[in-house]
mmCIF file of N, CA, C and O in Angstrom:
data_model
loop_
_atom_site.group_PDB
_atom_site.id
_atom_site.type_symbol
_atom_site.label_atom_id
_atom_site.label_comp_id
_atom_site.label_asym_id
_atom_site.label_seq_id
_atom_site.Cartn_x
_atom_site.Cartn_y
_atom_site.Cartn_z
ATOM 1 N N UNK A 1 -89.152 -1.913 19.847
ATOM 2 C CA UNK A 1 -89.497 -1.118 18.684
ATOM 3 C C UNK A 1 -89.926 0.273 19.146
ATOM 4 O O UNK A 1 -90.631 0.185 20.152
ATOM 5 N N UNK A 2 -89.721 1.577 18.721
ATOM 6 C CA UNK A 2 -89.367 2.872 19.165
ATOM 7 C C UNK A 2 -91.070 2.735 18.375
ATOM 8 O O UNK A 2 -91.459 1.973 17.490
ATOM 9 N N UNK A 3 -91.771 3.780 19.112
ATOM 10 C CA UNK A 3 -93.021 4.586 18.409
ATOM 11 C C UNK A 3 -92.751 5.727 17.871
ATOM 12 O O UNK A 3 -91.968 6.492 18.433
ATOM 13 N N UNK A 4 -93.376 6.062 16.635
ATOM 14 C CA UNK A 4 -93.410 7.196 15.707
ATOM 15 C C UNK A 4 -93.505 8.569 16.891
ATOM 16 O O UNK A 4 -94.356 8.729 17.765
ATOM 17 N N UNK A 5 -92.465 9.342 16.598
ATOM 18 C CA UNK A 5 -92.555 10.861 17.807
ATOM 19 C C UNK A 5 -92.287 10.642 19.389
ATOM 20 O O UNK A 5 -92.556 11.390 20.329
ATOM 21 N N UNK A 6 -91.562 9.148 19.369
ATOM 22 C CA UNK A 6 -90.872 8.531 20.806
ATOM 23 C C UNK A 6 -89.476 9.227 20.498
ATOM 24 O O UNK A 6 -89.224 9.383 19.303
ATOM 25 N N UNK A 7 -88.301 9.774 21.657
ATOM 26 C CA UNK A 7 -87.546 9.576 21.431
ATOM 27 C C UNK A 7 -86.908 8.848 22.583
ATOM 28 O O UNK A 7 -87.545 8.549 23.593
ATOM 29 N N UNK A 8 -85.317 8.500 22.365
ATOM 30 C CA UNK A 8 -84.901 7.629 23.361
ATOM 31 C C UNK A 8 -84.372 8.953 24.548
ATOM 32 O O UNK A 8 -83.674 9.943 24.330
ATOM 33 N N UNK A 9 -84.880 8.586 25.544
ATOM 34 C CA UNK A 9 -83.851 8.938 26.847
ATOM 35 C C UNK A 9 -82.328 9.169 27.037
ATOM 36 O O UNK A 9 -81.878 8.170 26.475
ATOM 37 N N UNK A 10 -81.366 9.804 27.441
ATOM 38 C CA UNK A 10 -80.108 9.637 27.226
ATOM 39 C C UNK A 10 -79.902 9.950 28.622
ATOM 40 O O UNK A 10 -80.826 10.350 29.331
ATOM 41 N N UNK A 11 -78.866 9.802 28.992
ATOM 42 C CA UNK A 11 -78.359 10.526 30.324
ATOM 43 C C UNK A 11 -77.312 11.419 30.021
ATOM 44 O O UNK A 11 -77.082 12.395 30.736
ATOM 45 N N UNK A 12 -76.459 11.067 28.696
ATOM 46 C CA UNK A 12 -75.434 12.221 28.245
ATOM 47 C C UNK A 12 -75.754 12.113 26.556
ATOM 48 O O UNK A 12 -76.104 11.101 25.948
ATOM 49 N N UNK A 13 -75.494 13.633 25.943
ATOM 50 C CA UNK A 13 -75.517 13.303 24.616
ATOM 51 C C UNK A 13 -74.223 13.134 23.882
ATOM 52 O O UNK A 13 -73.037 13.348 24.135
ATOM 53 N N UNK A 14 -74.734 12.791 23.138
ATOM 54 C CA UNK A 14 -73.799 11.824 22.689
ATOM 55 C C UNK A 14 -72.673 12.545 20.775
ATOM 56 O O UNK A 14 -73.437 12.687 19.820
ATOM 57 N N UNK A 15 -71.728 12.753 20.589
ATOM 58 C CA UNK A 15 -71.130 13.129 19.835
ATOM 59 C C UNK A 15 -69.965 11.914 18.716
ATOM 60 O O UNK A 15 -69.177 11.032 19.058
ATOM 61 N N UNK A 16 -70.383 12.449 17.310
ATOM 62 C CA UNK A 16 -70.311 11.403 16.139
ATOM 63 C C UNK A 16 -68.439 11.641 16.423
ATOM 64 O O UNK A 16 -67.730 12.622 16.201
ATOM 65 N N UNK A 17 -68.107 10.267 16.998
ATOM 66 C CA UNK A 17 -66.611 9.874 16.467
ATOM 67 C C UNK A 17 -65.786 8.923 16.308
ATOM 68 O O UNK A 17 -65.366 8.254 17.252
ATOM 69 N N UNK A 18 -65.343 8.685 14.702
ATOM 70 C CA UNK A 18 -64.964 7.447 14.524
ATOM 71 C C UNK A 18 -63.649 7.510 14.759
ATOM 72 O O UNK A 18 -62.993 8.392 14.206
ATOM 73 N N UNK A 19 -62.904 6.381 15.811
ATOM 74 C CA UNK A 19 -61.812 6.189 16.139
ATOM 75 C C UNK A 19 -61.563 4.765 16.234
ATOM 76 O O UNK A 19 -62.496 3.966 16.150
ATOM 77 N N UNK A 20 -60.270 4.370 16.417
ATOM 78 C CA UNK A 20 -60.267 3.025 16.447
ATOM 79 C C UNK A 20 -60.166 2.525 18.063
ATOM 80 O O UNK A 20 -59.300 2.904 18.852
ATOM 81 N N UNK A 21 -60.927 1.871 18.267
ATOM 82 C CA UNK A 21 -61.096 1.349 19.621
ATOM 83 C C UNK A 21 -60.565 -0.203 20.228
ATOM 84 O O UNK A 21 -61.107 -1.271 19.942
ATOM 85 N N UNK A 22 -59.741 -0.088 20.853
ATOM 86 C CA UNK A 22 -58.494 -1.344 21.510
ATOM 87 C C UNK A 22 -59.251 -2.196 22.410
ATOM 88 O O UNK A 22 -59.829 -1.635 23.341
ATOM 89 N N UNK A 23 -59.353 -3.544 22.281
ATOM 90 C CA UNK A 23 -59.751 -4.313 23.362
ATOM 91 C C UNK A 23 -58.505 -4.523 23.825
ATOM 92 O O UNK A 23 -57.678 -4.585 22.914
ATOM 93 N N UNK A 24 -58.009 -4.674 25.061
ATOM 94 C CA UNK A 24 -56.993 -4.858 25.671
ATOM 95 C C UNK A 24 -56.768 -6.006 26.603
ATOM 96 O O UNK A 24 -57.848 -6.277 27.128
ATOM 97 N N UNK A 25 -56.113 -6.546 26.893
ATOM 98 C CA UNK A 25 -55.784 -7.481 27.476
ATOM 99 C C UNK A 25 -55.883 -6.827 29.304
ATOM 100 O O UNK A 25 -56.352 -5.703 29.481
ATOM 101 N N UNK A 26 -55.288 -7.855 30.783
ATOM 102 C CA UNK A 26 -55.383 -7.091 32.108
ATOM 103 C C UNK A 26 -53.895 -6.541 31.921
ATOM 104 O O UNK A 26 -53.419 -5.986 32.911
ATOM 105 N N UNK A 27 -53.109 -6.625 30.788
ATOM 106 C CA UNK A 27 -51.502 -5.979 31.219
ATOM 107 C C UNK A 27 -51.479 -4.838 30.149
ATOM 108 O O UNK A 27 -50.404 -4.505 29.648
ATOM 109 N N UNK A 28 -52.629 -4.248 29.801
ATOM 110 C CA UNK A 28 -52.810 -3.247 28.621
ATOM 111 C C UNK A 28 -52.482 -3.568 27.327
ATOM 112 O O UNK A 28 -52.732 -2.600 26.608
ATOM 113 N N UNK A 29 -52.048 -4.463 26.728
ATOM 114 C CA UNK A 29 -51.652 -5.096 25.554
ATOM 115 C C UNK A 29 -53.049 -4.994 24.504
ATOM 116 O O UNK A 29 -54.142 -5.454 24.835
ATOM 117 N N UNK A 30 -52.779 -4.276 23.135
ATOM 118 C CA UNK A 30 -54.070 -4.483 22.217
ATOM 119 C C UNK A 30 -54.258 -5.807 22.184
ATOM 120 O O UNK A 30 -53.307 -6.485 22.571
ATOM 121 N N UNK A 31 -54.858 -6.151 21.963
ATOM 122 C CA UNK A 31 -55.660 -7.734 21.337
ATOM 123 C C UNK A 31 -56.001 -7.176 19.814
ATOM 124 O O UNK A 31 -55.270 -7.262 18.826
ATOM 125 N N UNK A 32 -57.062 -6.695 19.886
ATOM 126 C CA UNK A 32 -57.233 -6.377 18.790
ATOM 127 C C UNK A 32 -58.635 -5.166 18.585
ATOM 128 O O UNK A 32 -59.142 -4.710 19.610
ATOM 129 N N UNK A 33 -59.024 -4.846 17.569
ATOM 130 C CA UNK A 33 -59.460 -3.499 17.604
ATOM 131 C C UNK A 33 -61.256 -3.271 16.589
ATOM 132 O O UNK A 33 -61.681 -3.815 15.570
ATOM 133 N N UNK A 34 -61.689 -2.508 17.268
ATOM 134 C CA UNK A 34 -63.318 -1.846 16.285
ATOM 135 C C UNK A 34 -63.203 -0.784 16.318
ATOM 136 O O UNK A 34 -62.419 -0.230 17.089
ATOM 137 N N UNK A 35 -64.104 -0.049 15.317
ATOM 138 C CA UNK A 35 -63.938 1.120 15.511
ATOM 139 C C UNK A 35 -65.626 1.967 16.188
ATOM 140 O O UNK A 35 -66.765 1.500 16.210
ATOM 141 N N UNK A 36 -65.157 3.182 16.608
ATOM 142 C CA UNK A 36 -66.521 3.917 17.225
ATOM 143 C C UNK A 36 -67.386 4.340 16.195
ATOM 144 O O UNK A 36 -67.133 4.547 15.008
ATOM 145 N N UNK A 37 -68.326 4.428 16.751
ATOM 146 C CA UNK A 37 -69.174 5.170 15.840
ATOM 147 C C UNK A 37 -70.032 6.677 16.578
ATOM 148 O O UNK A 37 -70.485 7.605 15.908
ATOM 149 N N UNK A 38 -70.061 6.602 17.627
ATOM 150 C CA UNK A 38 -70.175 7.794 18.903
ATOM 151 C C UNK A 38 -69.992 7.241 19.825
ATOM 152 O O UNK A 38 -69.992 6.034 20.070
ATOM 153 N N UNK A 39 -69.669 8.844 20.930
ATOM 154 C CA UNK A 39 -69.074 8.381 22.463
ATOM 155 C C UNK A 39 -69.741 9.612 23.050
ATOM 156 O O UNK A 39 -70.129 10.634 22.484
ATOM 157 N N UNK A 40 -69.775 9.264 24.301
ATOM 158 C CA UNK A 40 -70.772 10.563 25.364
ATOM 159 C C UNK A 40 -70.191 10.002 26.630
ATOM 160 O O UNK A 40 -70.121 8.773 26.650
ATOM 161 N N UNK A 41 -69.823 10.549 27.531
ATOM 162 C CA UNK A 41 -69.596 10.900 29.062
ATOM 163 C C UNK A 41 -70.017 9.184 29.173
ATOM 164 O O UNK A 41 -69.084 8.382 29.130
ATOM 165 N N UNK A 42 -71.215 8.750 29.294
ATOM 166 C CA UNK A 42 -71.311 7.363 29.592
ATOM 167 C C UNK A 42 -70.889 6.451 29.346
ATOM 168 O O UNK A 42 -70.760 5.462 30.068
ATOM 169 N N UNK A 43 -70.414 6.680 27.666
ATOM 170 C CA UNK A 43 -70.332 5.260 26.843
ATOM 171 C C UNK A 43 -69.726 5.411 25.274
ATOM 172 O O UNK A 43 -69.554 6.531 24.793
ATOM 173 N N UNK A 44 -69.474 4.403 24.658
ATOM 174 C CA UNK A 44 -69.447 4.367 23.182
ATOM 175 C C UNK A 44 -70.255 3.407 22.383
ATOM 176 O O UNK A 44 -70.685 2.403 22.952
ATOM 177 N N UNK A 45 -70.464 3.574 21.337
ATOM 178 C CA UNK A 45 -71.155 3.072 20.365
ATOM 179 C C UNK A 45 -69.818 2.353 19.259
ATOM 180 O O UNK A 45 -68.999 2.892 18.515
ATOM 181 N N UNK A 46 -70.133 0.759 19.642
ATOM 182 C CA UNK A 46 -69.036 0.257 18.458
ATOM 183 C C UNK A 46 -69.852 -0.063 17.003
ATOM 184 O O UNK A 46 -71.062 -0.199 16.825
ATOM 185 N N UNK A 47 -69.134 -0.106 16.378
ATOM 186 C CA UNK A 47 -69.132 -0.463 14.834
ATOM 187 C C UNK A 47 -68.844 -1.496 14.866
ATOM 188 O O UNK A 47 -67.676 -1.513 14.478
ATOM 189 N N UNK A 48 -69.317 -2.986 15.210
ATOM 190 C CA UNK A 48 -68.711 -4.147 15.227
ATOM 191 C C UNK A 48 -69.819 -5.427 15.364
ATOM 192 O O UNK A 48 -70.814 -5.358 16.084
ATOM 193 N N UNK A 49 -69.508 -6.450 14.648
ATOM 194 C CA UNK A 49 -70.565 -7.489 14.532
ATOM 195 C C UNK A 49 -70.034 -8.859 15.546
ATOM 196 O O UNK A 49 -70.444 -10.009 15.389
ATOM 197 N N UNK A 50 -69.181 -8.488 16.448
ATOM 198 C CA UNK A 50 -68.364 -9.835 17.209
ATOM 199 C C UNK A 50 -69.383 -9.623 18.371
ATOM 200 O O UNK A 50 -69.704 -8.598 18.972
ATOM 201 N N UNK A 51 -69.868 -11.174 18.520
ATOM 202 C CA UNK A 51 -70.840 -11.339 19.452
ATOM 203 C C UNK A 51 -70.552 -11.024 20.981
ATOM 204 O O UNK A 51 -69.572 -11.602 21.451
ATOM 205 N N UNK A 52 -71.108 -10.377 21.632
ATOM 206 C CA UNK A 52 -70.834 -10.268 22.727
ATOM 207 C C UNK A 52 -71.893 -10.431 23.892
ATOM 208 O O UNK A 52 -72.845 -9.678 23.685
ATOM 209 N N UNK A 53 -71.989 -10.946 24.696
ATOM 210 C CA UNK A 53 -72.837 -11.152 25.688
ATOM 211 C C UNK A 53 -73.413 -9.812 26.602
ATOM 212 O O UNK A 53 -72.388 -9.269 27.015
ATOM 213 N N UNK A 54 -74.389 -9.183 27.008
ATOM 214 C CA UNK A 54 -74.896 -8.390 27.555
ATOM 215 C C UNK A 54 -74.358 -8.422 29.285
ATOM 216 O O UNK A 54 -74.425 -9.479 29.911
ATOM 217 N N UNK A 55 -73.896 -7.292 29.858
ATOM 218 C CA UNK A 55 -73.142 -7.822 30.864
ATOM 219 C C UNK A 55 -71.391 -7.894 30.956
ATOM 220 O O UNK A 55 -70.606 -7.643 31.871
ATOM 221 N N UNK A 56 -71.235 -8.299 29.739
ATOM 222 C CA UNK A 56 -69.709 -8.580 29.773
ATOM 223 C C UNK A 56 -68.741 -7.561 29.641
ATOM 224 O O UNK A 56 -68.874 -6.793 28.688
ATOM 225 N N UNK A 57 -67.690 -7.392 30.499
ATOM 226 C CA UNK A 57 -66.527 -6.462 30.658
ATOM 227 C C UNK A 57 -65.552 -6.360 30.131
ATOM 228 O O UNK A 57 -64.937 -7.422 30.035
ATOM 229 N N UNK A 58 -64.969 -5.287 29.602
ATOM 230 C CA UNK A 58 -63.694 -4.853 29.062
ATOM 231 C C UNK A 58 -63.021 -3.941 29.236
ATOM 232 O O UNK A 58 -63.420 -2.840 29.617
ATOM 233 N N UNK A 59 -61.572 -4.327 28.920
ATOM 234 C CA UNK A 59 -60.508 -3.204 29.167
ATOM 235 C C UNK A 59 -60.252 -2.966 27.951
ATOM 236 O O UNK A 59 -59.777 -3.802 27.182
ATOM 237 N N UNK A 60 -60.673 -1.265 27.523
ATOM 238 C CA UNK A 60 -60.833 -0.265 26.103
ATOM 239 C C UNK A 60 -59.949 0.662 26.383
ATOM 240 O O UNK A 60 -59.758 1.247 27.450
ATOM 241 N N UNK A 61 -59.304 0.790 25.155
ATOM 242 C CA UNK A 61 -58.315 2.303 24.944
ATOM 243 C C UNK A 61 -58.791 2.766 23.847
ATOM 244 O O UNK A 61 -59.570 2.194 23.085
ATOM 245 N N UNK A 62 -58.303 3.874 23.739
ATOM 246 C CA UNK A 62 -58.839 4.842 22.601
ATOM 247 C C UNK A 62 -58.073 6.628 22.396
ATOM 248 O O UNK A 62 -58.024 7.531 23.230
ATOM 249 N N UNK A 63 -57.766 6.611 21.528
ATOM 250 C CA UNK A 63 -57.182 7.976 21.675
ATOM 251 C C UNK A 63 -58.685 9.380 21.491
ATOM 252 O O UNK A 63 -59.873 9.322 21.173
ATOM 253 N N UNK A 64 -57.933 10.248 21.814
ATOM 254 C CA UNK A 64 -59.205 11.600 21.818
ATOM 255 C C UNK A 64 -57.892 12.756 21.148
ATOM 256 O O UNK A 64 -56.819 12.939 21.724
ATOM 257 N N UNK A 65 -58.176 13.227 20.230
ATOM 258 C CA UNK A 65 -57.886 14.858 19.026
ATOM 259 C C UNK A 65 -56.766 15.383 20.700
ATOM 260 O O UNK A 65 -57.177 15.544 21.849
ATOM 261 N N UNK A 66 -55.206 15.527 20.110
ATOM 262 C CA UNK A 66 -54.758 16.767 21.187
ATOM 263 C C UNK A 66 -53.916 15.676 22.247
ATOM 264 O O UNK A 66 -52.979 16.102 22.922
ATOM 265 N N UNK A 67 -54.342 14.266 22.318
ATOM 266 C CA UNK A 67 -53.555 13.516 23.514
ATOM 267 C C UNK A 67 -52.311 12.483 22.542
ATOM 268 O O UNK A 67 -52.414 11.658 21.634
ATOM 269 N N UNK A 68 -51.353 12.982 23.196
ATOM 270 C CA UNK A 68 -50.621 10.988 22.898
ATOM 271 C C UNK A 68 -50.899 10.052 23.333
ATOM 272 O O UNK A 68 -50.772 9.062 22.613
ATOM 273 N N UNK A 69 -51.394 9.878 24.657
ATOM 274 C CA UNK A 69 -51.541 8.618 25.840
ATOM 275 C C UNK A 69 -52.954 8.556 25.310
ATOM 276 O O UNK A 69 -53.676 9.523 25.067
ATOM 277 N N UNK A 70 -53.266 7.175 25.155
ATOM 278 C CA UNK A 70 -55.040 6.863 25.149
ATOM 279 C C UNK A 70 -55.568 6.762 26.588
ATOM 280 O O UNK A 70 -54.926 6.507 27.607
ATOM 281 N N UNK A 71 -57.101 7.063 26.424
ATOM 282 C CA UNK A 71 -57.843 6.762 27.647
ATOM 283 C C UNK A 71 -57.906 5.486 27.654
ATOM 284 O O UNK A 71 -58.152 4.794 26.666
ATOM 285 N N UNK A 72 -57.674 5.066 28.843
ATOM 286 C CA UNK A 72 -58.029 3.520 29.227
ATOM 287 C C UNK A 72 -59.159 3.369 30.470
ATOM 288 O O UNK A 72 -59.199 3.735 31.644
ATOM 289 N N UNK A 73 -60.094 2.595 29.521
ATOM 290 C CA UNK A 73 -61.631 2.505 30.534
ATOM 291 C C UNK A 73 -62.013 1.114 30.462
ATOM 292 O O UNK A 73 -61.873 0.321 29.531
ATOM 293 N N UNK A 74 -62.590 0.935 31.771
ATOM 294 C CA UNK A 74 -63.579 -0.417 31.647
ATOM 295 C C UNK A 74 -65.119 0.220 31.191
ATOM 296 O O UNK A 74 -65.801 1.235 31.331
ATOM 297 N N UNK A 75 -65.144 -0.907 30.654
ATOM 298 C CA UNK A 75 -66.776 -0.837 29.887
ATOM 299 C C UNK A 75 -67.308 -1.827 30.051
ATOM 300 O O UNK A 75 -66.502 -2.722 30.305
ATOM 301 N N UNK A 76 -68.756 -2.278 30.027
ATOM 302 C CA UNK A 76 -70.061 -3.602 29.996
ATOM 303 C C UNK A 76 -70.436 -3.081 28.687
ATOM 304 O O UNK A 76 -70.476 -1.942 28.222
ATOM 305 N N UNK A 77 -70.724 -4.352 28.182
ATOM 306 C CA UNK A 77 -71.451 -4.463 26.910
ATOM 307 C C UNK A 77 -73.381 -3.894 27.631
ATOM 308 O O UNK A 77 -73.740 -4.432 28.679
ATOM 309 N N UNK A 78 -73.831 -3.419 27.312
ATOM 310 C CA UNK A 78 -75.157 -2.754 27.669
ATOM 311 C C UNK A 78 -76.199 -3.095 26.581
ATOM 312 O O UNK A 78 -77.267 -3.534 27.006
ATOM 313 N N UNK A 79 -76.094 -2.997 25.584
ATOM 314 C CA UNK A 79 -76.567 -2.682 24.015
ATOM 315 C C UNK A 79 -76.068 -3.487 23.105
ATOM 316 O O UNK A 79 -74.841 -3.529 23.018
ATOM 317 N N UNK A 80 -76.926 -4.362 22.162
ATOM 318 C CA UNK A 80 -76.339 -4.946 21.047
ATOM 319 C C UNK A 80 -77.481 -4.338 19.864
ATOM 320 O O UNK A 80 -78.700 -4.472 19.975
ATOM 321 N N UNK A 81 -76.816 -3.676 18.771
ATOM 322 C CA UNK A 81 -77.503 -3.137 17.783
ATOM 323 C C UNK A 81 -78.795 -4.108 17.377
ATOM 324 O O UNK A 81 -78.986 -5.319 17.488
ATOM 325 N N UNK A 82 -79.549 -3.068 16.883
ATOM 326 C CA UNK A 82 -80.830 -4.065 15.983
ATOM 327 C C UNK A 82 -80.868 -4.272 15.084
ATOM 328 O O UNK A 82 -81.618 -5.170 14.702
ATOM 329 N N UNK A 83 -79.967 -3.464 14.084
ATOM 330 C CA UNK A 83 -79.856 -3.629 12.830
ATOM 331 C C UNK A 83 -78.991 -4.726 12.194
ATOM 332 O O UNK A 83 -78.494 -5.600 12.904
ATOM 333 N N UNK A 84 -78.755 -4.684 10.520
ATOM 334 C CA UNK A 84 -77.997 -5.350 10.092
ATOM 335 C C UNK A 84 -76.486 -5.126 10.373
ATOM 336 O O UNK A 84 -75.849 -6.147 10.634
ATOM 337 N N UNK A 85 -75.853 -4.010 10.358
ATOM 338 C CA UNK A 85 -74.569 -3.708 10.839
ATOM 339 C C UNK A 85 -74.623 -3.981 12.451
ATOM 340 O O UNK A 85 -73.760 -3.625 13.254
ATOM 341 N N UNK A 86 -75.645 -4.584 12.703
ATOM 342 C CA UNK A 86 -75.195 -4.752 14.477
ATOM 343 C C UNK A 86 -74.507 -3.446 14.976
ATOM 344 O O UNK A 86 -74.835 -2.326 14.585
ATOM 345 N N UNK A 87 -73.435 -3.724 15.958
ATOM 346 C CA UNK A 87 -72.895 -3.131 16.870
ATOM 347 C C UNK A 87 -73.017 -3.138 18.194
ATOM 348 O O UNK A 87 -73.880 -3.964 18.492
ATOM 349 N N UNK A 88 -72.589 -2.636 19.098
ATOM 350 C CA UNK A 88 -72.921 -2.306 20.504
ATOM 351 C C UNK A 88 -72.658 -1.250 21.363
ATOM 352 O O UNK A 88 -71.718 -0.456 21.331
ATOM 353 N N UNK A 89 -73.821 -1.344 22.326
ATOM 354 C CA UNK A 89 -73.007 -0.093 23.342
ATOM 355 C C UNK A 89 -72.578 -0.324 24.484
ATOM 356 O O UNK A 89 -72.953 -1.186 25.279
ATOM 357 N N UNK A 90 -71.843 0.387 24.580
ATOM 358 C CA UNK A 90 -70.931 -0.478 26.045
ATOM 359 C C UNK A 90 -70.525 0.789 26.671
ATOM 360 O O UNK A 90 -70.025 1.791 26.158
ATOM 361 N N UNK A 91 -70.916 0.477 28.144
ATOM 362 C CA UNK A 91 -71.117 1.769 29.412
ATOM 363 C C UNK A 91 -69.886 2.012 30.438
ATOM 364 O O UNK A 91 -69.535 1.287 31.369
ATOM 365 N N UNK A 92 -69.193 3.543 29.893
ATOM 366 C CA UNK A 92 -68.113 3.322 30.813
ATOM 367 C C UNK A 92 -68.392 3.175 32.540
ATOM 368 O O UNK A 92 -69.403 3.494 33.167
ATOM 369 N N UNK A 93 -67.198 2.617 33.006
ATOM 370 C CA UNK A 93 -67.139 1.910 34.031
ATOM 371 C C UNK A 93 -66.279 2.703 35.003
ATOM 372 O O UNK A 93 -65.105 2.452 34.734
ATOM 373 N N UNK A 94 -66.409 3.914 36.445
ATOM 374 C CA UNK A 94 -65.287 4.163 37.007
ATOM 375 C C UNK A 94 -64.508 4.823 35.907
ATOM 376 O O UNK A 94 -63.898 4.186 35.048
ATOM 377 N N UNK A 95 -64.552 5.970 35.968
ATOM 378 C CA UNK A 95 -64.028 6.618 35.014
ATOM 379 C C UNK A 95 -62.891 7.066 35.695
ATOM 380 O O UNK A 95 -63.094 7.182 36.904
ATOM 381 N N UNK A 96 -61.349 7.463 35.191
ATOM 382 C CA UNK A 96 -60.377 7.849 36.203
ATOM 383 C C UNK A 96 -60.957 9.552 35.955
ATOM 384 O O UNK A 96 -61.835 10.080 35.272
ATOM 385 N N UNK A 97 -60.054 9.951 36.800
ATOM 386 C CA UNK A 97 -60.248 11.897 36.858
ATOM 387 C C UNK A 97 -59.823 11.954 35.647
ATOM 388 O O UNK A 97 -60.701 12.040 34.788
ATOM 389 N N UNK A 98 -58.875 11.937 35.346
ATOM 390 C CA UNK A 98 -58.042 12.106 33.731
ATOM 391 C C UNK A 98 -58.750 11.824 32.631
ATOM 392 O O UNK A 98 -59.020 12.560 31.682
ATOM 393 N N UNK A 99 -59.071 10.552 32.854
ATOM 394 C CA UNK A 99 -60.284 10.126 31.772
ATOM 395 C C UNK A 99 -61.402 10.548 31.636
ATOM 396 O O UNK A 99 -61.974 10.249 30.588
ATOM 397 N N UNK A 100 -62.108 11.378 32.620
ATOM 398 C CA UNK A 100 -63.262 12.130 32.752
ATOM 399 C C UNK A 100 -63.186 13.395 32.116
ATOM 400 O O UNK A 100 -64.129 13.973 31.576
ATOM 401 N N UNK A 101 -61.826 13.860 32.220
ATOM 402 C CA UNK A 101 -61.335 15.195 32.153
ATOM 403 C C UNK A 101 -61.360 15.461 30.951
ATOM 404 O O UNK A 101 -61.928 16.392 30.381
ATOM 405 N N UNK A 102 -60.429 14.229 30.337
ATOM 406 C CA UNK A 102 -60.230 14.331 28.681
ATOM 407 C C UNK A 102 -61.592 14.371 28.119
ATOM 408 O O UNK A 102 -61.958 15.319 27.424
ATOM 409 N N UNK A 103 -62.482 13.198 28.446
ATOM 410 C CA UNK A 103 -64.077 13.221 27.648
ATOM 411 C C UNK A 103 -64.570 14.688 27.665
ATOM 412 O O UNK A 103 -65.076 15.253 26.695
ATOM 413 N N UNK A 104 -64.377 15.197 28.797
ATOM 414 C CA UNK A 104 -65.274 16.510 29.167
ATOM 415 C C UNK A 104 -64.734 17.473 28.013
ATOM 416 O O UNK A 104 -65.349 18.182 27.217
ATOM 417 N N UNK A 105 -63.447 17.266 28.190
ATOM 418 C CA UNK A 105 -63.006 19.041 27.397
ATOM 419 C C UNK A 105 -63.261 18.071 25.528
ATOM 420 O O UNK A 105 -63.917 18.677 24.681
ATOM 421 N N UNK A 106 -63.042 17.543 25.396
ATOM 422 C CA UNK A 106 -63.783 16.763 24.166
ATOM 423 C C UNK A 106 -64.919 16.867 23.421
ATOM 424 O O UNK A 106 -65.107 17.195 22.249
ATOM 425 N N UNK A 107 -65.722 16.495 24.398
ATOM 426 C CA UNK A 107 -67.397 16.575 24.581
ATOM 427 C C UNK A 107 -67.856 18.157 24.337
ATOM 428 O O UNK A 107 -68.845 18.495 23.686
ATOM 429 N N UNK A 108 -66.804 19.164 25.085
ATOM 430 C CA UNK A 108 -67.396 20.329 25.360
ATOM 431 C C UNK A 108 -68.300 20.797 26.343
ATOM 432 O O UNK A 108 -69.177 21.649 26.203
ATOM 433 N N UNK A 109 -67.823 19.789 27.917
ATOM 434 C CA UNK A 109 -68.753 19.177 28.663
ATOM 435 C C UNK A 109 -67.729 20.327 29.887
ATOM 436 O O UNK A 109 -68.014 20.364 31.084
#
């Protein structure tokens, strides 16, 4: 529980964007999809109530404004919302150069 005039720590800030976000299979194949609710250099914030274990890994695509090819990242589930809409945050993993590159000029980073 956050105290009144606490704020949270970040290591990157973080920018509002809803996109649709791919769980992927190990041969890149969608499975199936949530959408964001923000993303920052570290991580994204899903919009999604499917339980997930703290710890657990995935292969995520996602497009970014300006690309055809989506970024493809591993992520850990880190964060499971507190609220009623749930959600989670999940911490990118090994970011490629490309994929760093794209977030950055994105971000405005």
């Amino acid at each position: 529980m956050k105290q009144a005039g606490v704020h949270e720590r970040r290591l990157y800030p973080r920018r509002q964007y809803r996109t649709r976000i791919v769980f992927d299979d190990e041969f890149g194949d969608g499975l199936f999809y949530v959408f964001s609710e923000d993303i920052s250099m570290g991580g994204v914030f899903l919009a999604s109530d499917i339980p997930m274990r703290l710890g657990t890994l995935l292969f995520l695509s996602f497009q970014l404004p300006g690309h055809k090819r989506p970024v493809r990242v591993t992520g850990e589930v880190v964060r499971r919302g507190e609220n009623a809409g749930g959600g989670m945050g999940i911490r990118f993993l090994g970011l490629s150069d490309l994929a760093r590159k794209r977030l950055e000029d994105f971000l405005g980073g």
